């Protein structure tokens, strides 16, 4: 059976990178993107596919059961890759309601629709429901704690991570209760092309280019384990093709970096690669600001399981990935300039007030 893939959230950062990769590698597969185009969704990310045979974009909400039922049936979907989510921790602190709605209720809606569709197709063995989740569900690590493994107990600390944890539990329950072929992945921080400007790395790149302060939360010593988005997408490909239903796979870059060090690396790359910086050296723009409430200190992923069981390892080191990313933001000014909208500016004022 050829793959007929429904990608939720395919106009967002990781979802659109995933669609690019999938359509290039598997041109005979049929890809349907369902995306509500919230502030984080951008149809420009998929511009090269719109109108192509084997590709369909549908603007709609994953909470809309009727729409999801219709798409699964009329497109004869056998694989769902579920990226759609409210994904920004800072926004979840300002307004958690949307996170519960999309991440929990939306995932539940998809699960119910997929269950009905899978049962109507005699529980076809080629069906899969891939739930793309985060390492944040495991909580926060101390400096010397071992990295998160698949058996680390859940301890989410923000409304965002709590809502993702809730969705993970539902996905897990659908495998155990109904035997539905679900798989969960928990990944560390991604970066790369098409990353919405309010997340750390694009925000630092763009603020450097426009000569604005680079706001570092707290003491800047929080640690994240950075993974180039292309590596995340290759891991998801492996999981879809070879992962086992009912399993969870952790995905990480083995690239732990303190925030302040990461920002300094970005500044140095900007000094080297950007000809007309308004402020030089870019480091002069670094400004320590009030910490994020409940800010998790450290994340780190133990990706041994996906390496030993499925043969996946990341291919891009953080120095190389950051260079690629800075070059992308330098070469795609027209992509990000339009995203610095009034809504973005209002969010910015509120968050960094
Ligand atoms: P993003 O915010 O860039 O994109 C989310 C997409 O989902 C957007 O296109 C948005 O329009 C869409 N969307 C939001 N609500 C929707 C709804 N109700 N119905 C339909 N579409 C909706 O997010 P991202 O960074 O690409 O993350 C994608 C997934 O990966 C999320 O589930 C996130 O939890 C997970 N994840 C992200 C990271 C990371 O570092 N960004 C790391 C690990 C896991
Ligand atoms: O770990 C995976 C998660 O990574 C994903 O599940 C989330 O969807 C994704 O947004 C990301 O969450 P973070 O909160 O780690 O990412 P963010 O880019 O918001 O922040 C990264 C770090 O940088 C974090 O320690 C907070 C800090 N930070 C962030 C911003 C926006 C700053 O110091 N200043 C800032 O202005």
Short mmCIF file of C-alpha atoms and ligand atoms in Angstrom, two decimals:
data_model
loop_
_atom_site.label_atom_id
_atom_site.label_comp_id
_atom_site.label_asym_id
_atom_site.label_seq_id
_atom_site.Cartn_x
_atom_site.Cartn_y
_atom_site.Cartn_z
CA UNK A 1 0.00 0.00 0.00
CA UNK A 2 1.44 3.41 -0.91
CA UNK A 3 1.64 5.98 1.84
CA UNK A 4 -1.20 8.48 2.16
CA UNK A 5 -0.04 10.84 4.81
CA UNK A 6 -1.98 13.40 6.84
CA UNK A 7 0.40 15.96 8.36
CA UNK A 8 -1.23 18.12 11.04
CA UNK A 9 0.54 21.41 11.72
CA UNK A 10 2.44 21.05 8.42
CA UNK A 11 2.63 24.83 7.92
CA UNK A 12 4.58 25.32 11.16
CA UNK A 13 8.31 25.10 11.74
CA UNK A 14 9.02 21.37 12.08
CA UNK A 15 5.94 20.24 10.14
CA UNK A 16 6.93 22.22 7.05
CA UNK A 17 10.53 20.96 7.18
CA UNK A 18 9.10 17.45 7.46
CA UNK A 19 6.83 17.98 4.42
CA UNK A 20 9.74 19.34 2.34
CA UNK A 21 11.86 16.33 3.14
CA UNK A 22 9.08 13.78 2.67
CA UNK A 23 7.90 15.16 -0.69
CA UNK A 24 11.47 15.23 -1.99
CA UNK A 25 12.29 11.68 -0.87
CA UNK A 26 8.93 10.04 -1.60
CA UNK A 27 7.36 11.86 -4.57
CA UNK A 28 4.88 9.02 -5.19
CA UNK A 29 3.30 9.35 -1.75
CA UNK A 30 0.22 11.51 -1.28
CA UNK A 31 0.57 14.25 1.35
CA UNK A 32 -2.31 16.18 2.90
CA UNK A 33 -1.54 19.03 5.30
CA UNK A 34 -4.17 20.11 7.83
CA UNK A 35 -3.25 23.36 9.54
CA UNK A 36 -5.29 26.10 11.20
CA UNK A 37 -2.72 28.75 10.21
CA UNK A 38 -2.49 30.25 13.68
CA UNK A 39 0.09 33.01 14.25
CA UNK A 40 2.74 30.25 14.01
CA UNK A 41 1.48 28.67 10.79
CA UNK A 42 2.64 30.08 7.49
CA UNK A 43 1.47 28.92 4.10
CA UNK A 44 4.60 30.49 2.58
CA UNK A 45 6.53 27.60 4.18
CA UNK A 46 4.75 25.25 1.75
CA UNK A 47 4.59 27.55 -1.27
CA UNK A 48 6.55 25.19 -3.52
CA UNK A 49 3.99 22.38 -3.06
CA UNK A 50 0.65 24.16 -3.26
CA UNK A 51 -1.08 23.19 -6.51
CA UNK A 52 1.12 20.13 -7.08
CA UNK A 53 -0.30 16.71 -7.76
CA UNK A 54 0.04 14.43 -4.71
CA UNK A 55 -0.20 17.41 -2.36
CA UNK A 56 -3.19 19.08 -0.74
CA UNK A 57 -3.35 21.87 1.81
CA UNK A 58 -6.45 22.24 3.98
CA UNK A 59 -6.85 25.15 6.34
CA UNK A 60 -8.72 23.79 9.35
CA UNK A 61 -8.65 22.95 13.02
CA UNK A 62 -7.71 19.55 14.44
CA UNK A 63 -10.56 20.04 16.96
CA UNK A 64 -13.06 19.94 14.06
CA UNK A 65 -14.12 16.29 14.17
CA UNK A 66 -16.31 16.46 11.11
CA UNK A 67 -13.48 17.87 9.00
CA UNK A 68 -10.95 15.35 10.30
CA UNK A 69 -13.35 12.42 9.63
CA UNK A 70 -13.94 13.69 6.12
CA UNK A 71 -10.23 14.09 5.34
CA UNK A 72 -9.25 10.67 6.67
CA UNK A 73 -11.92 8.99 4.61
CA UNK A 74 -11.85 10.90 1.34
CA UNK A 75 -8.05 10.95 1.18
CA UNK A 76 -7.81 7.31 2.29
CA UNK A 77 -5.14 8.23 4.86
CA UNK A 78 -3.05 5.44 6.37
CA UNK A 79 -0.48 7.50 8.29
CA UNK A 80 -1.02 10.52 10.50
CA UNK A 81 2.03 12.59 11.48
CA UNK A 82 0.69 14.83 14.21
CA UNK A 83 2.68 18.06 14.68
CA UNK A 84 -0.15 20.57 15.25
CA UNK A 85 0.19 22.21 18.64
CA UNK A 86 0.50 25.42 20.51
CA UNK A 87 4.24 25.16 21.02
CA UNK A 88 5.61 28.24 22.79
CA UNK A 89 6.22 28.03 26.56
CA UNK A 90 6.08 31.83 27.05
CA UNK A 91 2.67 32.04 25.35
CA UNK A 92 1.43 29.15 27.51
CA UNK A 93 2.31 31.18 30.60
CA UNK A 94 0.34 34.18 29.29
CA UNK A 95 -2.67 32.15 28.13
CA UNK A 96 -2.85 28.41 28.85
CA UNK A 97 -6.40 27.87 27.50
CA UNK A 98 -5.40 27.51 23.85
CA UNK A 99 -2.79 24.92 24.85
CA UNK A 100 -5.34 22.70 26.57
CA UNK A 101 -7.71 23.09 23.65
CA UNK A 102 -5.32 22.30 20.79
CA UNK A 103 -2.82 20.03 22.48
CA UNK A 104 -5.20 17.94 24.59
CA UNK A 105 -8.66 18.27 23.02
CA UNK A 106 -7.24 18.48 19.49
CA UNK A 107 -5.12 15.35 19.96
CA UNK A 108 -8.11 13.54 21.48
CA UNK A 109 -10.24 14.53 18.48
CA UNK A 110 -7.64 13.16 16.07
CA UNK A 111 -7.29 9.94 18.05
CA UNK A 112 -11.03 9.30 18.03
CA UNK A 113 -11.32 10.06 14.33
CA UNK A 114 -8.34 7.86 13.48
CA UNK A 115 -9.70 5.01 15.62
CA UNK A 116 -12.97 5.05 13.73
CA UNK A 117 -11.14 5.22 10.39
CA UNK A 118 -8.74 2.40 11.30
CA UNK A 119 -11.60 0.16 12.46
CA UNK A 120 -13.56 0.91 9.29
CA UNK A 121 -10.48 -0.29 7.37
CA UNK A 122 -10.42 -3.63 9.22
CA UNK A 123 -7.57 -2.44 11.49
CA UNK A 124 -5.19 -2.39 8.53
CA UNK A 125 -1.63 -3.25 9.62
CA UNK A 126 -0.12 -0.41 7.53
CA UNK A 127 -1.85 2.27 9.57
CA UNK A 128 0.18 4.42 11.96
CA UNK A 129 -0.49 7.44 14.20
CA UNK A 130 2.76 9.27 14.95
CA UNK A 131 2.49 11.74 17.81
CA UNK A 132 5.31 14.30 17.77
CA UNK A 133 6.05 15.34 21.34
CA UNK A 134 8.69 17.02 23.41
CA UNK A 135 11.37 16.33 26.01
CA UNK A 136 9.75 19.01 28.22
CA UNK A 137 7.24 16.43 29.49
CA UNK A 138 10.05 14.95 31.62
CA UNK A 139 10.57 18.19 33.58
CA UNK A 140 13.87 19.77 34.52
CA UNK A 141 17.32 18.24 35.16
CA UNK A 142 20.03 19.27 37.61
CA UNK A 143 23.59 19.75 36.30
CA UNK A 144 24.70 16.18 37.01
CA UNK A 145 21.46 14.29 36.47
CA UNK A 146 21.42 11.61 33.77
CA UNK A 147 19.68 12.58 30.51
CA UNK A 148 15.98 11.81 29.98
CA UNK A 149 15.32 8.26 28.80
CA UNK A 150 12.01 6.78 27.65
CA UNK A 151 11.38 5.51 31.19
CA UNK A 152 12.00 8.84 32.97
CA UNK A 153 8.79 9.70 34.88
CA UNK A 154 6.75 12.59 33.51
CA UNK A 155 7.06 15.84 35.51
CA UNK A 156 5.89 18.72 33.26
CA UNK A 157 6.39 22.21 34.68
CA UNK A 158 4.71 24.65 32.27
CA UNK A 159 1.16 24.76 30.90
CA UNK A 160 2.72 23.91 27.51
CA UNK A 161 4.55 20.81 28.73
CA UNK A 162 1.59 19.74 30.89
CA UNK A 163 -0.70 19.89 27.87
CA UNK A 164 1.79 17.91 25.77
CA UNK A 165 2.10 15.37 28.61
CA UNK A 166 -1.71 15.05 28.66
CA UNK A 167 -1.74 14.39 24.93
CA UNK A 168 1.07 11.81 25.25
CA UNK A 169 -0.94 9.94 27.90
CA UNK A 170 -3.99 9.84 25.65
CA UNK A 171 -1.95 8.54 22.72
CA UNK A 172 -0.41 5.85 24.91
CA UNK A 173 -3.84 4.85 26.22
CA UNK A 174 -5.20 4.38 22.67
CA UNK A 175 -2.51 1.78 22.01
CA UNK A 176 -3.06 -0.04 25.29
CA UNK A 177 -6.86 0.09 25.26
CA UNK A 178 -7.75 -0.28 21.60
CA UNK A 179 -4.53 -1.69 20.13
CA UNK A 180 -4.39 1.35 17.84
CA UNK A 181 -0.95 1.58 16.16
CA UNK A 182 0.31 4.75 17.82
CA UNK A 183 3.95 5.79 18.28
CA UNK A 184 5.22 8.69 20.40
CA UNK A 185 8.45 10.62 19.88
CA UNK A 186 9.87 13.01 22.48
CA UNK A 187 12.39 15.38 20.98
CA UNK A 188 14.73 18.06 22.28
CA UNK A 189 14.96 21.70 21.05
CA UNK A 190 14.94 22.06 17.28
CA UNK A 191 16.39 24.88 15.19
CA UNK A 192 16.83 25.65 11.49
CA UNK A 193 14.90 27.16 8.56
CA UNK A 194 11.27 28.37 8.93
CA UNK A 195 11.56 28.75 12.73
CA UNK A 196 9.02 31.36 13.88
CA UNK A 197 10.78 34.59 15.02
CA UNK A 198 9.74 34.50 18.68
CA UNK A 199 11.72 31.36 19.64
CA UNK A 200 15.26 31.81 21.00
CA UNK A 201 17.46 31.19 17.94
CA UNK A 202 15.45 33.02 15.25
CA UNK A 203 14.74 35.84 17.70
CA UNK A 204 18.46 36.33 18.33
CA UNK A 205 19.27 36.19 14.61
CA UNK A 206 16.58 38.69 13.66
CA UNK A 207 17.20 41.09 16.56
CA UNK A 208 20.89 41.15 15.67
CA UNK A 209 20.04 42.00 12.07
CA UNK A 210 17.75 44.86 13.10
CA UNK A 211 19.96 46.10 15.93
CA UNK A 212 17.58 45.26 18.79
CA UNK A 213 18.51 44.01 22.29
CA UNK A 214 19.13 40.26 22.66
CA UNK A 215 17.07 39.33 25.74
CA UNK A 216 18.62 36.47 27.74
CA UNK A 217 16.39 35.17 30.55
CA UNK A 218 17.74 34.97 34.11
CA UNK A 219 21.45 34.14 34.41
CA UNK A 220 21.59 32.61 30.91
CA UNK A 221 22.86 29.30 32.29
CA UNK A 222 19.82 27.20 31.40
CA UNK A 223 20.82 24.31 29.16
CA UNK A 224 19.05 22.97 26.07
CA UNK A 225 19.99 20.00 23.88
CA UNK A 226 19.86 21.41 20.33
CA UNK A 227 18.92 19.32 17.29
CA UNK A 228 18.97 20.55 13.71
CA UNK A 229 15.43 20.26 12.35
CA UNK A 230 16.53 18.16 9.36
CA UNK A 231 17.87 15.56 11.79
CA UNK A 232 14.56 15.52 13.67
CA UNK A 233 12.74 14.94 10.39
CA UNK A 234 15.05 12.07 9.41
CA UNK A 235 14.41 10.49 12.82
CA UNK A 236 10.64 10.77 12.30
CA UNK A 237 11.01 9.16 8.87
CA UNK A 238 12.82 6.20 10.45
CA UNK A 239 10.19 5.94 13.20
CA UNK A 240 7.31 5.98 10.69
CA UNK A 241 8.92 3.30 8.52
CA UNK A 242 10.49 1.08 11.17
CA UNK A 243 9.21 2.10 14.61
CA UNK A 244 7.03 -0.31 16.57
CA UNK A 245 3.45 0.55 17.54
CA UNK A 246 3.06 1.24 21.25
CA UNK A 247 6.67 2.43 21.58
CA UNK A 248 8.13 5.77 22.59
CA UNK A 249 11.40 7.01 21.07
CA UNK A 250 13.45 9.87 22.47
CA UNK A 251 15.19 12.02 19.85
CA UNK A 252 18.04 14.36 20.71
CA UNK A 253 21.09 16.04 19.30
CA UNK A 254 23.65 15.28 21.99
CA UNK A 255 24.41 19.00 21.79
CA UNK A 256 23.89 20.48 25.25
CA UNK A 257 24.62 24.22 25.32
CA UNK A 258 24.02 26.95 27.91
CA UNK A 259 21.77 29.70 26.53
CA UNK A 260 24.34 32.44 26.99
CA UNK A 261 26.98 30.42 25.17
CA UNK A 262 24.56 29.73 22.32
CA UNK A 263 23.72 33.43 21.99
CA UNK A 264 27.43 34.30 21.94
CA UNK A 265 28.01 31.73 19.19
CA UNK A 266 25.20 33.29 17.15
CA UNK A 267 26.68 36.77 17.67
CA UNK A 268 30.08 35.61 16.41
CA UNK A 269 28.51 34.01 13.34
CA UNK A 270 26.59 37.21 12.64
CA UNK A 271 29.77 39.30 12.98
CA UNK A 272 31.42 36.99 10.45
CA UNK A 273 28.58 36.50 7.96
CA UNK A 274 26.43 39.65 8.00
CA UNK A 275 27.99 42.60 6.16
CA UNK A 276 25.80 45.46 7.44
CA UNK A 277 25.07 44.84 11.10
CA UNK A 278 23.63 47.94 12.80
CA UNK A 279 25.64 47.12 15.96
CA UNK A 280 29.03 45.43 15.89
CA UNK A 281 30.26 43.31 17.59
CA UNK A 282 26.76 41.86 17.97
CA UNK A 283 27.54 40.78 21.56
CA UNK A 284 27.04 44.40 22.62
CA UNK A 285 23.30 43.77 22.21
CA UNK A 286 23.14 40.99 24.83
CA UNK A 287 20.83 42.06 27.67
CA UNK A 288 19.92 39.96 30.70
CA UNK A 289 16.19 40.22 31.43
CA UNK A 290 13.73 38.92 34.02
CA UNK A 291 13.57 35.11 34.06
CA UNK A 292 10.74 33.04 32.59
CA UNK A 293 8.45 31.90 35.48
CA UNK A 294 9.13 28.24 36.32
CA UNK A 295 12.01 28.18 33.82
CA UNK A 296 13.31 24.60 33.43
CA UNK A 297 17.03 24.55 34.14
CA UNK A 298 18.30 21.81 31.90
CA UNK A 299 17.07 19.36 29.28
CA UNK A 300 19.13 16.50 27.88
CA UNK A 301 18.03 13.51 25.84
CA UNK A 302 19.39 9.99 25.98
CA UNK A 303 18.77 8.80 22.41
CA UNK A 304 20.25 5.32 22.86
CA UNK A 305 17.01 3.50 22.08
CA UNK A 306 16.42 5.01 18.63
CA UNK A 307 20.11 4.51 17.82
CA UNK A 308 20.31 0.85 18.84
CA UNK A 309 16.82 -0.24 17.75
CA UNK A 310 16.28 1.84 14.59
CA UNK A 311 19.83 2.87 13.64
CA UNK A 312 19.22 6.64 13.76
CA UNK A 313 21.84 9.16 14.87
CA UNK A 314 21.95 12.94 14.28
CA UNK A 315 24.26 14.08 11.50
CA UNK A 316 24.70 17.81 12.17
CA UNK A 317 26.73 19.24 15.03
CA UNK A 318 25.54 22.46 16.61
CA UNK A 319 28.38 24.63 15.18
CA UNK A 320 27.52 23.52 11.64
CA UNK A 321 23.74 23.75 12.20
CA UNK A 322 23.96 27.27 13.63
CA UNK A 323 25.99 28.41 10.64
CA UNK A 324 23.39 26.96 8.25
CA UNK A 325 20.64 28.64 10.26
CA UNK A 326 22.30 32.07 10.37
CA UNK A 327 22.90 31.85 6.62
CA UNK A 328 19.23 30.95 6.09
CA UNK A 329 17.98 33.98 8.06
CA UNK A 330 20.42 36.21 6.21
CA UNK A 331 19.17 34.93 2.86
CA UNK A 332 15.46 34.95 3.71
CA UNK A 333 14.84 38.44 4.97
CA UNK A 334 11.58 38.64 2.99
CA UNK A 335 10.34 35.49 4.81
CA UNK A 336 10.79 36.89 8.32
CA UNK A 337 10.22 40.62 7.79
CA UNK A 338 6.49 40.11 7.13
CA UNK A 339 6.19 38.05 10.32
CA UNK A 340 7.16 41.01 12.52
CA UNK A 341 3.49 42.04 12.44
CA UNK A 342 1.48 44.18 14.86
CA UNK A 343 0.37 40.97 16.62
CA UNK A 344 4.01 39.91 16.96
CA UNK A 345 4.99 43.33 18.30
CA UNK A 346 2.12 43.24 20.83
CA UNK A 347 3.23 39.79 22.01
CA UNK A 348 6.82 41.05 22.24
CA UNK A 349 5.89 44.09 24.34
CA UNK A 350 3.83 41.94 26.70
CA UNK A 351 6.48 39.21 27.12
CA UNK A 352 9.51 41.49 27.54
CA UNK A 353 7.77 44.28 29.43
P1 LIG B 1 4.96 25.62 15.52
O1 LIG B 1 4.31 26.41 16.60
O2 LIG B 1 6.00 26.22 14.67
O3 LIG B 1 3.85 25.06 14.54
C1 LIG B 1 2.61 24.56 14.98
C2 LIG B 1 1.68 24.46 13.77
O4 LIG B 1 0.45 23.90 14.23
C3 LIG B 1 1.37 25.80 13.13
O5 LIG B 1 1.45 25.70 11.73
C4 LIG B 1 -0.06 26.09 13.57
O6 LIG B 1 -0.78 26.86 12.64
C5 LIG B 1 -0.63 24.67 13.70
N1 LIG B 1 -1.75 24.60 14.63
C6 LIG B 1 -1.80 25.12 15.89
N2 LIG B 1 -3.01 24.87 16.42
C7 LIG B 1 -3.72 24.16 15.51
C8 LIG B 1 -5.01 23.58 15.49
N3 LIG B 1 -5.84 23.68 16.52
N4 LIG B 1 -5.41 22.90 14.38
C9 LIG B 1 -4.58 22.80 13.31
N5 LIG B 1 -3.35 23.33 13.27
C10 LIG B 1 -2.91 24.00 14.37
O7 LIG B 1 5.48 24.31 16.25
P2 LIG B 1 6.79 23.44 15.95
O8 LIG B 1 7.93 24.03 16.68
O9 LIG B 1 6.88 23.17 14.50
O10 LIG B 1 6.40 22.10 16.73
C11 LIG B 1 5.68 21.06 16.07
C12 LIG B 1 5.43 19.94 17.05
O11 LIG B 1 6.67 19.44 17.53
C13 LIG B 1 4.65 20.37 18.29
O12 LIG B 1 3.75 19.35 18.61
C14 LIG B 1 5.71 20.53 19.37
O13 LIG B 1 5.17 20.25 20.64
C15 LIG B 1 6.70 19.48 18.95
N6 LIG B 1 8.11 19.75 19.33
C16 LIG B 1 8.68 20.95 19.02
C17 LIG B 1 10.03 21.16 19.32
C18 LIG B 1 10.73 22.45 18.98
O14 LIG B 1 11.88 22.64 19.40
N7 LIG B 1 10.12 23.36 18.24
C19 LIG B 1 10.76 20.14 19.94
C20 LIG B 1 10.13 18.94 20.26
C21 LIG B 1 8.80 18.75 19.91
O1 LIG B 2 12.64 21.11 24.40
C1 LIG B 2 11.74 21.10 23.34
C2 LIG B 2 10.96 22.39 23.33
O2 LIG B 2 11.85 23.39 22.88
C3 LIG B 2 9.71 22.34 22.45
O3 LIG B 2 8.81 21.40 22.98
C4 LIG B 2 9.05 23.72 22.38
O4 LIG B 2 7.97 23.68 21.48
C5 LIG B 2 10.09 24.71 21.88
O5 LIG B 2 9.53 26.01 21.83
C6 LIG B 2 11.31 24.69 22.77
O6 LIG B 2 11.00 25.19 24.09
P1 LIG B 2 11.99 26.18 24.88
O7 LIG B 2 11.21 26.89 25.89
O8 LIG B 2 13.20 25.43 25.31
O9 LIG B 2 12.42 27.12 23.63
P2 LIG B 2 12.61 28.71 23.51
O10 LIG B 2 13.18 28.96 22.16
O11 LIG B 2 11.38 29.44 23.89
O12 LIG B 2 13.72 29.00 24.61
C7 LIG B 2 14.96 28.33 24.60
C8 LIG B 2 15.74 28.77 25.83
O13 LIG B 2 16.09 30.15 25.69
C9 LIG B 2 14.94 28.67 27.12
O14 LIG B 2 15.83 28.32 28.18
C10 LIG B 2 14.43 30.10 27.35
C11 LIG B 2 15.54 30.95 26.74
N1 LIG B 2 15.11 32.23 26.14
C12 LIG B 2 14.09 32.21 25.24
C13 LIG B 2 13.66 33.37 24.67
C14 LIG B 2 12.51 33.37 23.68
C15 LIG B 2 15.77 33.41 26.47
O15 LIG B 2 16.72 33.41 27.27
N2 LIG B 2 15.34 34.56 25.89
C16 LIG B 2 14.29 34.61 25.02
O16 LIG B 2 13.94 35.72 24.55
#
